[in-house]
mmCIF file with all atom_site columns, C-alpha atoms in Angstrom:
data_model
loop_
_atom_site.group_PDB
_atom_site.id
_atom_site.type_symbol
_atom_site.label_atom_id
_atom_site.label_alt_id
_atom_site.label_comp_id
_atom_site.label_asym_id
_atom_site.label_entity_id
_atom_site.label_seq_id
_atom_site.pdbx_PDB_ins_code
_atom_site.Cartn_x
_atom_site.Cartn_y
_atom_site.Cartn_z
_atom_site.occupancy
_atom_site.B_iso_or_equiv
_atom_site.pdbx_formal_charge
_atom_site.auth_seq_id
_atom_site.auth_comp_id
_atom_site.auth_asym_id
_atom_site.auth_atom_id
_atom_site.pdbx_PDB_model_num
ATOM 1   C CA . MET A 1 1   ? 79.473  107.262 240.184 1.00 43.00 ? 1285 MET A CA 1
ATOM 2   C CA . GLY A 1 2   ? 80.322  107.456 243.793 1.00 50.00 ? 1286 GLY A CA 1
ATOM 3   C CA . THR A 1 3   ? 83.461  106.938 245.770 1.00 56.00 ? 1287 THR A CA 1
ATOM 4   C CA . GLU A 1 4   ? 82.662  103.209 245.967 1.00 57.00 ? 1288 GLU A CA 1
ATOM 5   C CA . ASP A 1 5   ? 83.707  102.992 242.367 1.00 76.00 ? 1289 ASP A CA 1
ATOM 6   C CA . ASP A 1 6   ? 87.028  104.762 242.775 1.00 81.00 ? 1290 ASP A CA 1
ATOM 7   C CA . ASP A 1 7   ? 88.806  101.334 243.348 1.00 86.00 ? 1291 ASP A CA 1
ATOM 8   C CA . VAL A 1 8   ? 87.436  99.783  240.060 1.00 86.00 ? 1292 VAL A CA 1
ATOM 9   C CA . ARG A 1 9   ? 90.430  98.980  237.882 1.00 88.00 ? 1293 ARG A CA 1
ATOM 10  C CA . VAL A 1 10  ? 90.720  100.709 234.498 1.00 85.00 ? 1294 VAL A CA 1
ATOM 11  C CA . GLY A 1 11  ? 92.135  99.598  231.139 1.00 82.00 ? 1295 GLY A CA 1
ATOM 12  C CA . ASN A 1 12  ? 93.108  101.158 227.945 1.00 78.00 ? 1296 ASN A CA 1
ATOM 13  C CA . PRO A 1 13  ? 89.377  102.050 226.791 1.00 78.00 ? 1297 PRO A CA 1
ATOM 14  C CA . GLU A 1 14  ? 89.128  104.172 229.948 1.00 82.00 ? 1298 GLU A CA 1
ATOM 15  C CA . ARG A 1 15  ? 92.608  105.879 229.611 1.00 81.00 ? 1299 ARG A CA 1
ATOM 16  C CA . GLU A 1 16  ? 91.844  106.602 225.841 1.00 78.00 ? 1300 GLU A CA 1
ATOM 17  C CA . ARG A 1 17  ? 88.612  108.180 226.921 1.00 79.00 ? 1301 ARG A CA 1
ATOM 18  C CA . VAL A 1 18  ? 90.428  110.492 229.297 1.00 84.00 ? 1302 VAL A CA 1
ATOM 19  C CA . ILE A 1 19  ? 92.996  111.467 226.729 1.00 79.00 ? 1303 ILE A CA 1
ATOM 20  C CA . SER A 1 20  ? 90.132  112.233 224.294 1.00 75.00 ? 1304 SER A CA 1
ATOM 21  C CA . LEU A 1 21  ? 88.440  114.507 226.889 1.00 80.00 ? 1305 LEU A CA 1
ATOM 22  C CA . LEU A 1 22  ? 91.782  116.226 227.733 1.00 80.00 ? 1306 LEU A CA 1
ATOM 23  C CA . ASN A 1 23  ? 92.451  116.889 223.962 1.00 74.00 ? 1307 ASN A CA 1
ATOM 24  C CA . ASP A 1 24  ? 89.063  118.313 223.563 1.00 73.00 ? 1308 ASP A CA 1
ATOM 25  C CA . ALA A 1 25  ? 89.677  120.559 226.616 1.00 78.00 ? 1309 ALA A CA 1
ATOM 26  C CA . PHE A 1 26  ? 93.099  121.702 225.454 1.00 75.00 ? 1310 PHE A CA 1
ATOM 27  C CA . SER A 1 27  ? 91.850  122.522 221.819 1.00 69.00 ? 1311 SER A CA 1
ATOM 28  C CA . THR A 1 28  ? 89.166  124.573 223.242 1.00 74.00 ? 1312 THR A CA 1
ATOM 29  C CA . GLY A 1 29  ? 91.257  126.659 225.682 1.00 78.00 ? 1313 GLY A CA 1
ATOM 30  C CA . TYR A 1 30  ? 90.308  124.935 228.913 1.00 83.00 ? 1314 TYR A CA 1
ATOM 31  C CA . LEU A 1 31  ? 93.931  123.740 229.446 1.00 82.00 ? 1315 LEU A CA 1
ATOM 32  C CA . ASP A 1 32  ? 97.231  125.149 228.612 1.00 81.00 ? 1316 ASP A CA 1
ATOM 33  C CA . ILE A 1 33  ? 100.088 123.002 227.182 1.00 78.00 ? 1317 ILE A CA 1
ATOM 34  C CA . THR A 1 34  ? 101.684 122.635 230.554 1.00 80.00 ? 1318 THR A CA 1
ATOM 35  C CA . GLU A 1 35  ? 98.579  121.362 232.323 1.00 85.00 ? 1319 GLU A CA 1
ATOM 36  C CA . PHE A 1 36  ? 97.695  119.131 229.360 1.00 79.00 ? 1320 PHE A CA 1
ATOM 37  C CA . GLU A 1 37  ? 101.174 117.513 229.484 1.00 77.00 ? 1321 GLU A CA 1
ATOM 38  C CA . GLU A 1 38  ? 100.960 116.981 233.355 1.00 84.00 ? 1322 GLU A CA 1
ATOM 39  C CA . ARG A 1 39  ? 97.568  115.308 233.030 1.00 86.00 ? 1323 ARG A CA 1
ATOM 40  C CA . THR A 1 40  ? 98.358  113.132 230.068 1.00 81.00 ? 1324 THR A CA 1
ATOM 41  C CA . GLY A 1 41  ? 101.363 111.969 231.743 1.00 79.00 ? 1325 GLY A CA 1
ATOM 42  C CA . VAL A 1 42  ? 99.345  110.741 234.799 1.00 86.00 ? 1326 VAL A CA 1
ATOM 43  C CA . VAL A 1 43  ? 96.674  108.985 232.512 1.00 84.00 ? 1327 VAL A CA 1
ATOM 44  C CA . TYR A 1 44  ? 99.140  106.145 231.411 1.00 79.00 ? 1328 TYR A CA 1
ATOM 45  C CA . SER A 1 45  ? 100.151 105.157 234.888 1.00 83.00 ? 1329 SER A CA 1
ATOM 46  C CA . ALA A 1 46  ? 96.600  105.283 236.487 1.00 87.00 ? 1330 ALA A CA 1
ATOM 47  C CA . ARG A 1 47  ? 95.213  101.932 237.602 1.00 89.00 ? 1331 ARG A CA 1
ATOM 48  C CA . THR A 1 48  ? 91.864  102.770 239.106 1.00 90.00 ? 1332 THR A CA 1
ATOM 49  C CA . ARG A 1 49  ? 88.793  105.138 238.324 1.00 88.00 ? 1333 ARG A CA 1
ATOM 50  C CA . GLY A 1 50  ? 89.850  107.195 241.386 1.00 89.00 ? 1334 GLY A CA 1
ATOM 51  C CA . GLU A 1 51  ? 93.087  108.074 239.767 1.00 90.00 ? 1335 GLU A CA 1
ATOM 52  C CA . LEU A 1 52  ? 91.426  109.026 236.531 1.00 89.00 ? 1336 LEU A CA 1
ATOM 53  C CA . LYS A 1 53  ? 88.568  111.127 237.801 1.00 88.00 ? 1337 LYS A CA 1
ATOM 54  C CA . PRO A 1 54  ? 90.588  114.040 239.207 1.00 89.00 ? 1338 PRO A CA 1
ATOM 55  C CA . LEU A 1 55  ? 92.169  114.612 235.750 1.00 89.00 ? 1339 LEU A CA 1
ATOM 56  C CA . VAL A 1 56  ? 88.880  115.770 234.219 1.00 88.00 ? 1340 VAL A CA 1
ATOM 57  C CA . ALA A 1 57  ? 86.833  116.771 237.268 1.00 87.00 ? 1341 ALA A CA 1
ATOM 58  C CA . ASP A 1 58  ? 87.284  120.539 236.879 1.00 88.00 ? 1342 ASP A CA 1
ATOM 59  C CA . LEU A 1 59  ? 86.647  120.364 233.123 1.00 83.00 ? 1343 LEU A CA 1
ATOM 60  C CA . PRO A 1 60  ? 83.208  121.168 231.481 1.00 79.00 ? 1344 PRO A CA 1
ATOM 61  C CA . ASN A 1 61  ? 83.299  117.703 229.669 1.00 71.00 ? 1345 ASN A CA 1
ATOM 62  C CA . GLY A 1 62  ? 84.414  115.877 232.792 1.00 74.00 ? 1346 GLY A CA 1
ATOM 63  C CA . SER A 1 63  ? 81.182  114.370 233.617 1.00 69.00 ? 1347 SER A CA 1
ATOM 64  C CA . ALA A 1 64  ? 81.368  112.363 230.276 1.00 64.00 ? 1348 ALA A CA 1
ATOM 65  C CA . LEU A 1 65  ? 84.224  110.166 231.793 1.00 71.00 ? 1349 LEU A CA 1
ATOM 66  C CA . PHE A 1 66  ? 82.061  107.208 232.952 1.00 65.00 ? 1350 PHE A CA 1
ATOM 67  C CA . HIS A 1 67  ? 78.864  106.292 231.683 1.00 48.00 ? 1351 HIS A CA 1
ATOM 68  C CA . GLY A 1 68  ? 78.020  103.553 233.997 1.00 41.00 ? 1352 GLY A CA 1
ATOM 69  C CA . SER A 1 69  ? 79.778  100.104 233.750 1.00 33.00 ? 1353 SER A CA 1
ATOM 70  C CA . ALA A 1 70  ? 79.418  100.037 229.915 1.00 32.00 ? 1354 ALA A CA 1
ATOM 71  C CA . ILE A 1 71  ? 82.417  102.395 229.311 1.00 32.00 ? 1355 ILE A CA 1
ATOM 72  C CA . ALA A 1 72  ? 84.863  99.744  228.416 1.00 32.00 ? 1356 ALA A CA 1
ATOM 73  C CA . GLY A 1 73  ? 82.653  98.005  225.966 1.00 32.00 ? 1357 GLY A CA 1
ATOM 74  C CA . SER A 1 74  ? 81.401  101.211 224.267 1.00 31.00 ? 1358 SER A CA 1
ATOM 75  C CA . ALA A 1 75  ? 85.024  102.430 223.748 1.00 32.00 ? 1359 ALA A CA 1
ATOM 76  C CA . ILE A 1 76  ? 86.221  99.278  222.379 1.00 29.00 ? 1360 ILE A CA 1
ATOM 77  C CA . SER A 1 77  ? 83.285  99.044  219.862 1.00 30.00 ? 1361 SER A CA 1
ATOM 78  C CA . ALA A 1 78  ? 83.715  102.628 218.902 1.00 32.00 ? 1362 ALA A CA 1
ATOM 79  C CA . SER A 1 79  ? 87.381  102.004 217.646 1.00 36.00 ? 1363 SER A CA 1
ATOM 80  C CA . GLY A 1 80  ? 86.313  98.624  215.863 1.00 38.00 ? 1364 GLY A CA 1
ATOM 81  C CA . PRO A 1 81  ? 87.941  95.316  216.348 1.00 37.00 ? 1365 PRO A CA 1
ATOM 82  C CA . LEU A 1 82  ? 91.631  95.102  217.215 1.00 39.00 ? 1366 LEU A CA 1
ATOM 83  C CA . VAL A 1 83  ? 94.148  93.582  214.863 1.00 42.00 ? 1367 VAL A CA 1
ATOM 84  C CA . GLY A 1 84  ? 95.724  90.304  216.100 1.00 43.00 ? 1368 GLY A CA 1
ATOM 85  C CA . GLY A 1 85  ? 96.132  89.498  219.686 1.00 46.00 ? 1369 GLY A CA 1
ATOM 86  C CA . GLY A 1 86  ? 98.434  90.074  222.601 1.00 56.00 ? 1370 GLY A CA 1
ATOM 87  C CA . GLN A 1 87  ? 100.035 93.189  223.811 1.00 74.00 ? 1371 GLN A CA 1
ATOM 88  C CA . PRO A 1 88  ? 101.102 96.041  221.174 1.00 81.00 ? 1372 PRO A CA 1
ATOM 89  C CA . LEU A 1 89  ? 104.746 96.866  220.744 1.00 89.00 ? 1373 LEU A CA 1
ATOM 90  C CA . GLU A 1 90  ? 104.849 100.053 222.895 1.00 93.00 ? 1374 GLU A CA 1
ATOM 91  C CA . LEU A 1 91  ? 106.765 103.048 221.607 1.00 94.00 ? 1375 LEU A CA 1
ATOM 92  C CA . ASN A 1 92  ? 107.316 105.857 224.079 1.00 95.00 ? 1376 ASN A CA 1
ATOM 93  C CA . ILE A 1 93  ? 108.055 108.963 222.268 1.00 94.00 ? 1377 ILE A CA 1
ATOM 94  C CA . ASP A 1 94  ? 107.701 111.335 225.299 1.00 92.00 ? 1378 ASP A CA 1
ATOM 95  C CA . TRP A 1 95  ? 110.434 114.141 224.737 1.00 94.00 ? 1379 TRP A CA 1
ATOM 96  C CA . ASP A 1 96  ? 112.252 111.597 222.566 1.00 94.00 ? 1380 ASP A CA 1
ATOM 97  C CA . THR A 1 97  ? 112.740 110.512 219.006 1.00 96.00 ? 1381 THR A CA 1
ATOM 98  C CA . VAL A 1 98  ? 112.070 106.717 218.017 1.00 96.00 ? 1382 VAL A CA 1
ATOM 99  C CA . ARG A 1 99  ? 113.298 105.317 214.734 1.00 96.00 ? 1383 ARG A CA 1
ATOM 100 C CA . LYS A 1 100 ? 112.170 102.112 213.324 1.00 95.00 ? 1384 LYS A CA 1
ATOM 101 C CA . LYS A 1 101 ? 113.869 101.590 209.969 1.00 94.00 ? 1385 LYS A CA 1
ATOM 102 C CA . GLY A 1 102 ? 115.982 99.107  207.960 1.00 93.00 ? 1386 GLY A CA 1
ATOM 103 C CA . SER A 1 103 ? 115.169 95.512  208.249 1.00 92.00 ? 1387 SER A CA 1
ATOM 104 C CA . TRP A 1 104 ? 112.881 94.964  211.134 1.00 92.00 ? 1388 TRP A CA 1
ATOM 105 C CA . GLN A 1 105 ? 109.749 92.985  211.924 1.00 92.00 ? 1389 GLN A CA 1
ATOM 106 C CA . VAL A 1 106 ? 106.512 94.806  212.170 1.00 92.00 ? 1390 VAL A CA 1
ATOM 107 C CA . PRO A 1 107 ? 104.210 93.223  214.805 1.00 89.00 ? 1391 PRO A CA 1
ATOM 108 C CA . PRO A 1 108 ? 100.325 93.099  214.420 1.00 88.00 ? 1392 PRO A CA 1
ATOM 109 C CA . ARG A 1 109 ? 99.991  95.983  216.695 1.00 90.00 ? 1393 ARG A CA 1
ATOM 110 C CA . LEU A 1 110 ? 102.071 99.021  217.762 1.00 94.00 ? 1394 LEU A CA 1
ATOM 111 C CA . SER A 1 111 ? 101.276 101.875 220.120 1.00 94.00 ? 1395 SER A CA 1
ATOM 112 C CA . ALA A 1 112 ? 103.154 105.363 220.159 1.00 95.00 ? 1396 ALA A CA 1
ATOM 113 C CA . ARG A 1 113 ? 102.402 107.525 223.105 1.00 94.00 ? 1397 ARG A CA 1
ATOM 114 C CA . GLY A 1 114 ? 103.942 110.654 224.535 1.00 93.00 ? 1398 GLY A CA 1
ATOM 115 C CA . SER A 1 115 ? 104.338 114.452 224.184 1.00 93.00 ? 1399 SER A CA 1
ATOM 116 C CA . MET A 1 116 ? 106.884 116.673 222.433 1.00 94.00 ? 1400 MET A CA 1
ATOM 117 C CA . GLY A 1 117 ? 108.550 113.739 220.670 1.00 94.00 ? 1401 GLY A CA 1
ATOM 118 C CA . ASN A 1 118 ? 108.943 112.181 217.117 1.00 97.00 ? 1402 ASN A CA 1
ATOM 119 C CA . LEU A 1 119 ? 108.241 108.784 215.678 1.00 97.00 ? 1403 LEU A CA 1
ATOM 120 C CA . HIS A 1 120 ? 109.944 107.856 212.396 1.00 97.00 ? 1404 HIS A CA 1
ATOM 121 C CA . MET A 1 121 ? 108.615 104.566 211.132 1.00 97.00 ? 1405 MET A CA 1
ATOM 122 C CA . ASP A 1 122 ? 110.192 103.391 207.614 1.00 97.00 ? 1406 ASP A CA 1
ATOM 123 C CA . VAL A 1 123 ? 108.593 100.064 206.475 1.00 96.00 ? 1407 VAL A CA 1
ATOM 124 C CA . ARG A 1 124 ? 110.152 99.764  203.106 1.00 94.00 ? 1408 ARG A CA 1
ATOM 125 C CA . SER A 1 125 ? 112.511 97.041  204.017 1.00 93.00 ? 1409 SER A CA 1
ATOM 126 C CA . ALA A 1 126 ? 110.499 95.704  206.942 1.00 93.00 ? 1410 ALA A CA 1
ATOM 127 C CA . ALA A 1 127 ? 108.932 92.257  207.221 1.00 91.00 ? 1411 ALA A CA 1
ATOM 128 C CA . PHE A 1 128 ? 105.237 92.250  208.117 1.00 87.00 ? 1412 PHE A CA 1
ATOM 129 C CA . THR A 1 129 ? 104.109 89.350  210.310 1.00 81.00 ? 1413 THR A CA 1
ATOM 130 C CA . THR A 1 130 ? 100.310 90.105  209.232 1.00 83.00 ? 1414 THR A CA 1
ATOM 131 C CA . ALA A 1 131 ? 98.559  91.442  206.381 1.00 81.00 ? 1415 ALA A CA 1
ATOM 132 C CA . VAL A 1 132 ? 96.893  94.064  208.472 1.00 85.00 ? 1416 VAL A CA 1
ATOM 133 C CA . VAL A 1 133 ? 98.767  96.222  211.183 1.00 90.00 ? 1417 VAL A CA 1
ATOM 134 C CA . GLU A 1 134 ? 97.258  98.393  213.758 1.00 91.00 ? 1418 GLU A CA 1
ATOM 135 C CA . LEU A 1 135 ? 99.137  101.588 214.705 1.00 95.00 ? 1419 LEU A CA 1
ATOM 136 C CA . GLU A 1 136 ? 97.578  103.394 217.707 1.00 94.00 ? 1420 GLU A CA 1
ATOM 137 C CA . LEU A 1 137 ? 98.710  106.969 218.393 1.00 96.00 ? 1421 LEU A CA 1
ATOM 138 C CA . GLN A 1 138 ? 98.154  108.916 221.468 1.00 94.00 ? 1422 GLN A CA 1
ATOM 139 C CA . VAL A 1 139 ? 100.552 111.907 220.976 1.00 95.00 ? 1423 VAL A CA 1
ATOM 140 C CA . SER A 1 140 ? 100.587 115.574 221.619 1.00 94.00 ? 1424 SER A CA 1
ATOM 141 C CA . ALA A 1 141 ? 102.829 118.277 220.236 1.00 93.00 ? 1425 ALA A CA 1
ATOM 142 C CA . SER A 1 142 ? 104.720 115.479 218.330 1.00 96.00 ? 1426 SER A CA 1
ATOM 143 C CA . THR A 1 143 ? 105.606 114.422 214.767 1.00 97.00 ? 1427 THR A CA 1
ATOM 144 C CA . VAL A 1 144 ? 104.908 111.015 213.216 1.00 97.00 ? 1428 VAL A CA 1
ATOM 145 C CA . LYS A 1 145 ? 106.356 110.086 209.920 1.00 97.00 ? 1429 LYS A CA 1
ATOM 146 C CA . LEU A 1 146 ? 105.485 107.002 208.035 1.00 97.00 ? 1430 LEU A CA 1
ATOM 147 C CA . ARG A 1 147 ? 107.699 105.990 204.998 1.00 97.00 ? 1431 ARG A CA 1
ATOM 148 C CA . LEU A 1 148 ? 106.089 103.279 202.746 1.00 96.00 ? 1432 LEU A CA 1
ATOM 149 C CA . GLY A 1 149 ? 107.085 100.948 200.042 1.00 93.00 ? 1433 GLY A CA 1
ATOM 150 C CA . PRO A 1 150 ? 105.318 100.665 196.756 1.00 92.00 ? 1434 PRO A CA 1
ATOM 151 C CA . ASP A 1 151 ? 102.585 98.141  197.782 1.00 91.00 ? 1435 ASP A CA 1
ATOM 152 C CA . HIS A 1 152 ? 101.769 99.521  201.327 1.00 93.00 ? 1436 HIS A CA 1
ATOM 153 C CA . GLU A 1 153 ? 98.538  101.062 202.109 1.00 92.00 ? 1437 GLU A CA 1
ATOM 154 C CA . VAL A 1 154 ? 97.630  103.263 205.130 1.00 94.00 ? 1438 VAL A CA 1
ATOM 155 C CA . ARG A 1 155 ? 94.133  104.094 206.421 1.00 92.00 ? 1439 ARG A CA 1
ATOM 156 C CA . TYR A 1 156 ? 93.637  106.781 208.904 1.00 93.00 ? 1440 TYR A CA 1
ATOM 157 C CA . ASP A 1 157 ? 89.815  107.552 208.902 1.00 89.00 ? 1441 ASP A CA 1
ATOM 158 C CA . GLU A 1 158 ? 89.578  106.424 212.627 1.00 88.00 ? 1442 GLU A CA 1
ATOM 159 C CA . LEU A 1 159 ? 92.461  108.886 213.604 1.00 93.00 ? 1443 LEU A CA 1
ATOM 160 C CA . SER A 1 160 ? 91.175  111.900 215.458 1.00 92.00 ? 1444 SER A CA 1
ATOM 161 C CA . THR A 1 161 ? 93.011  115.249 215.278 1.00 93.00 ? 1445 THR A CA 1
ATOM 162 C CA . SER A 1 162 ? 92.598  118.371 217.512 1.00 89.00 ? 1446 SER A CA 1
ATOM 163 C CA . GLY A 1 163 ? 94.413  121.368 218.465 1.00 84.00 ? 1447 GLY A CA 1
ATOM 164 C CA . TRP A 1 164 ? 95.869  122.471 215.124 1.00 92.00 ? 1448 TRP A CA 1
ATOM 165 C CA . SER A 1 165 ? 96.949  118.798 214.421 1.00 94.00 ? 1449 SER A CA 1
ATOM 166 C CA . ASP A 1 166 ? 96.832  117.410 210.770 1.00 95.00 ? 1450 ASP A CA 1
ATOM 167 C CA . VAL A 1 167 ? 97.642  114.625 208.480 1.00 96.00 ? 1451 VAL A CA 1
ATOM 168 C CA . LYS A 1 168 ? 99.908  115.170 205.354 1.00 96.00 ? 1452 LYS A CA 1
ATOM 169 C CA . ASP A 1 169 ? 99.305  112.126 203.002 1.00 96.00 ? 1453 ASP A CA 1
ATOM 170 C CA . LYS A 1 170 ? 101.864 112.492 200.078 1.00 95.00 ? 1454 LYS A CA 1
ATOM 171 C CA . ALA A 1 171 ? 102.069 108.746 199.495 1.00 94.00 ? 1455 ALA A CA 1
ATOM 172 C CA . GLY A 1 172 ? 98.949  108.313 197.252 1.00 88.00 ? 1456 GLY A CA 1
ATOM 173 C CA . PRO A 1 173 ? 97.476  104.890 196.520 1.00 88.00 ? 1457 PRO A CA 1
ATOM 174 C CA . PRO A 1 174 ? 99.878  101.735 196.277 1.00 89.00 ? 1458 PRO A CA 1
ATOM 175 C CA . THR A 1 175 ? 101.437 101.239 192.849 1.00 86.00 ? 1459 THR A CA 1
ATOM 176 C CA . ARG A 1 176 ? 101.371 97.420  193.448 1.00 80.00 ? 1460 ARG A CA 1
ATOM 177 C CA . PRO A 1 177 ? 98.116  95.706  194.850 1.00 75.00 ? 1461 PRO A CA 1
ATOM 178 C CA . GLY A 1 178 ? 97.990  93.187  197.643 1.00 77.00 ? 1462 GLY A CA 1
ATOM 179 C CA . GLY A 1 179 ? 100.495 94.612  200.102 1.00 83.00 ? 1463 GLY A CA 1
ATOM 180 C CA . PRO A 1 180 ? 99.934  95.105  203.825 1.00 88.00 ? 1464 PRO A CA 1
ATOM 181 C CA . VAL A 1 181 ? 97.622  97.570  205.193 1.00 89.00 ? 1465 VAL A CA 1
ATOM 182 C CA . ILE A 1 182 ? 98.486  100.051 208.183 1.00 93.00 ? 1466 ILE A CA 1
ATOM 183 C CA . ILE A 1 183 ? 95.465  101.156 210.217 1.00 91.00 ? 1467 ILE A CA 1
ATOM 184 C CA . VAL A 1 184 ? 96.229  104.293 212.074 1.00 95.00 ? 1468 VAL A CA 1
ATOM 185 C CA . ARG A 1 185 ? 93.854  104.930 215.100 1.00 92.00 ? 1469 ARG A CA 1
ATOM 186 C CA . GLY A 1 186 ? 93.884  107.107 218.288 1.00 93.00 ? 1470 GLY A CA 1
ATOM 187 C CA . SER A 1 187 ? 94.511  110.804 218.433 1.00 94.00 ? 1471 SER A CA 1
ATOM 188 C CA . LEU A 1 188 ? 96.916  113.592 217.421 1.00 95.00 ? 1472 LEU A CA 1
ATOM 189 C CA . SER A 1 189 ? 96.612  116.708 219.609 1.00 92.00 ? 1473 SER A CA 1
ATOM 190 C CA . ALA A 1 190 ? 98.473  120.033 220.313 1.00 91.00 ? 1474 ALA A CA 1
ATOM 191 C CA . ALA A 1 191 ? 99.841  120.795 216.872 1.00 92.00 ? 1475 ALA A CA 1
ATOM 192 C CA . SER A 1 192 ? 100.903 117.237 216.207 1.00 95.00 ? 1476 SER A CA 1
ATOM 193 C CA . SER A 1 193 ? 101.380 115.880 212.708 1.00 97.00 ? 1477 SER A CA 1
ATOM 194 C CA . LEU A 1 194 ? 101.233 112.633 210.687 1.00 97.00 ? 1478 LEU A CA 1
ATOM 195 C CA . SER A 1 195 ? 103.388 112.620 207.537 1.00 97.00 ? 1479 SER A CA 1
ATOM 196 C CA . ILE A 1 196 ? 102.979 109.827 205.002 1.00 97.00 ? 1480 ILE A CA 1
ATOM 197 C CA . ARG A 1 197 ? 105.121 109.249 201.926 1.00 96.00 ? 1481 ARG A CA 1
ATOM 198 C CA . ARG A 1 198 ? 106.614 106.633 199.815 1.00 94.00 ? 1482 ARG A CA 1
#
């Protein structure tokens, strides 16, 4: 890709690709935590390829950023079909704690992004608007806690972890069938954790 492509606009698939490359670079020691946080902070405000390229240009895996014009399509198909339509409910946990609990309405899609933060999501008394909900995580050095009711199910096989991150699933299977399903996608990096319990 030459400089003539620098003005091409980017969307979430390209931004998520950069986050994935930065996660890999951090977990293998090419970036320290400060550099990682600085670069990931820029990713979410980037509008063009020219703004994304410098973030990975000096990394060994940086050449994998754009594979021709098919990058957006390949990124979307890799993550599978999106749930519902429209924009997700954006939860910014950058150096903050966000709590969703009590009687609240769960939209078809949620997105939590940030570093050094916490997300506490309790759906026991929540009203689901769809049978399947997508929760996309792009977090580093953060903690995500999901509290489920007896009929809720969580699937996280499409969630990637790096840099000593992990998933602690203490919920077990639903005790009542037919409840809503929460599909967790995206990435946990820099010693982040996802904790699931009932």
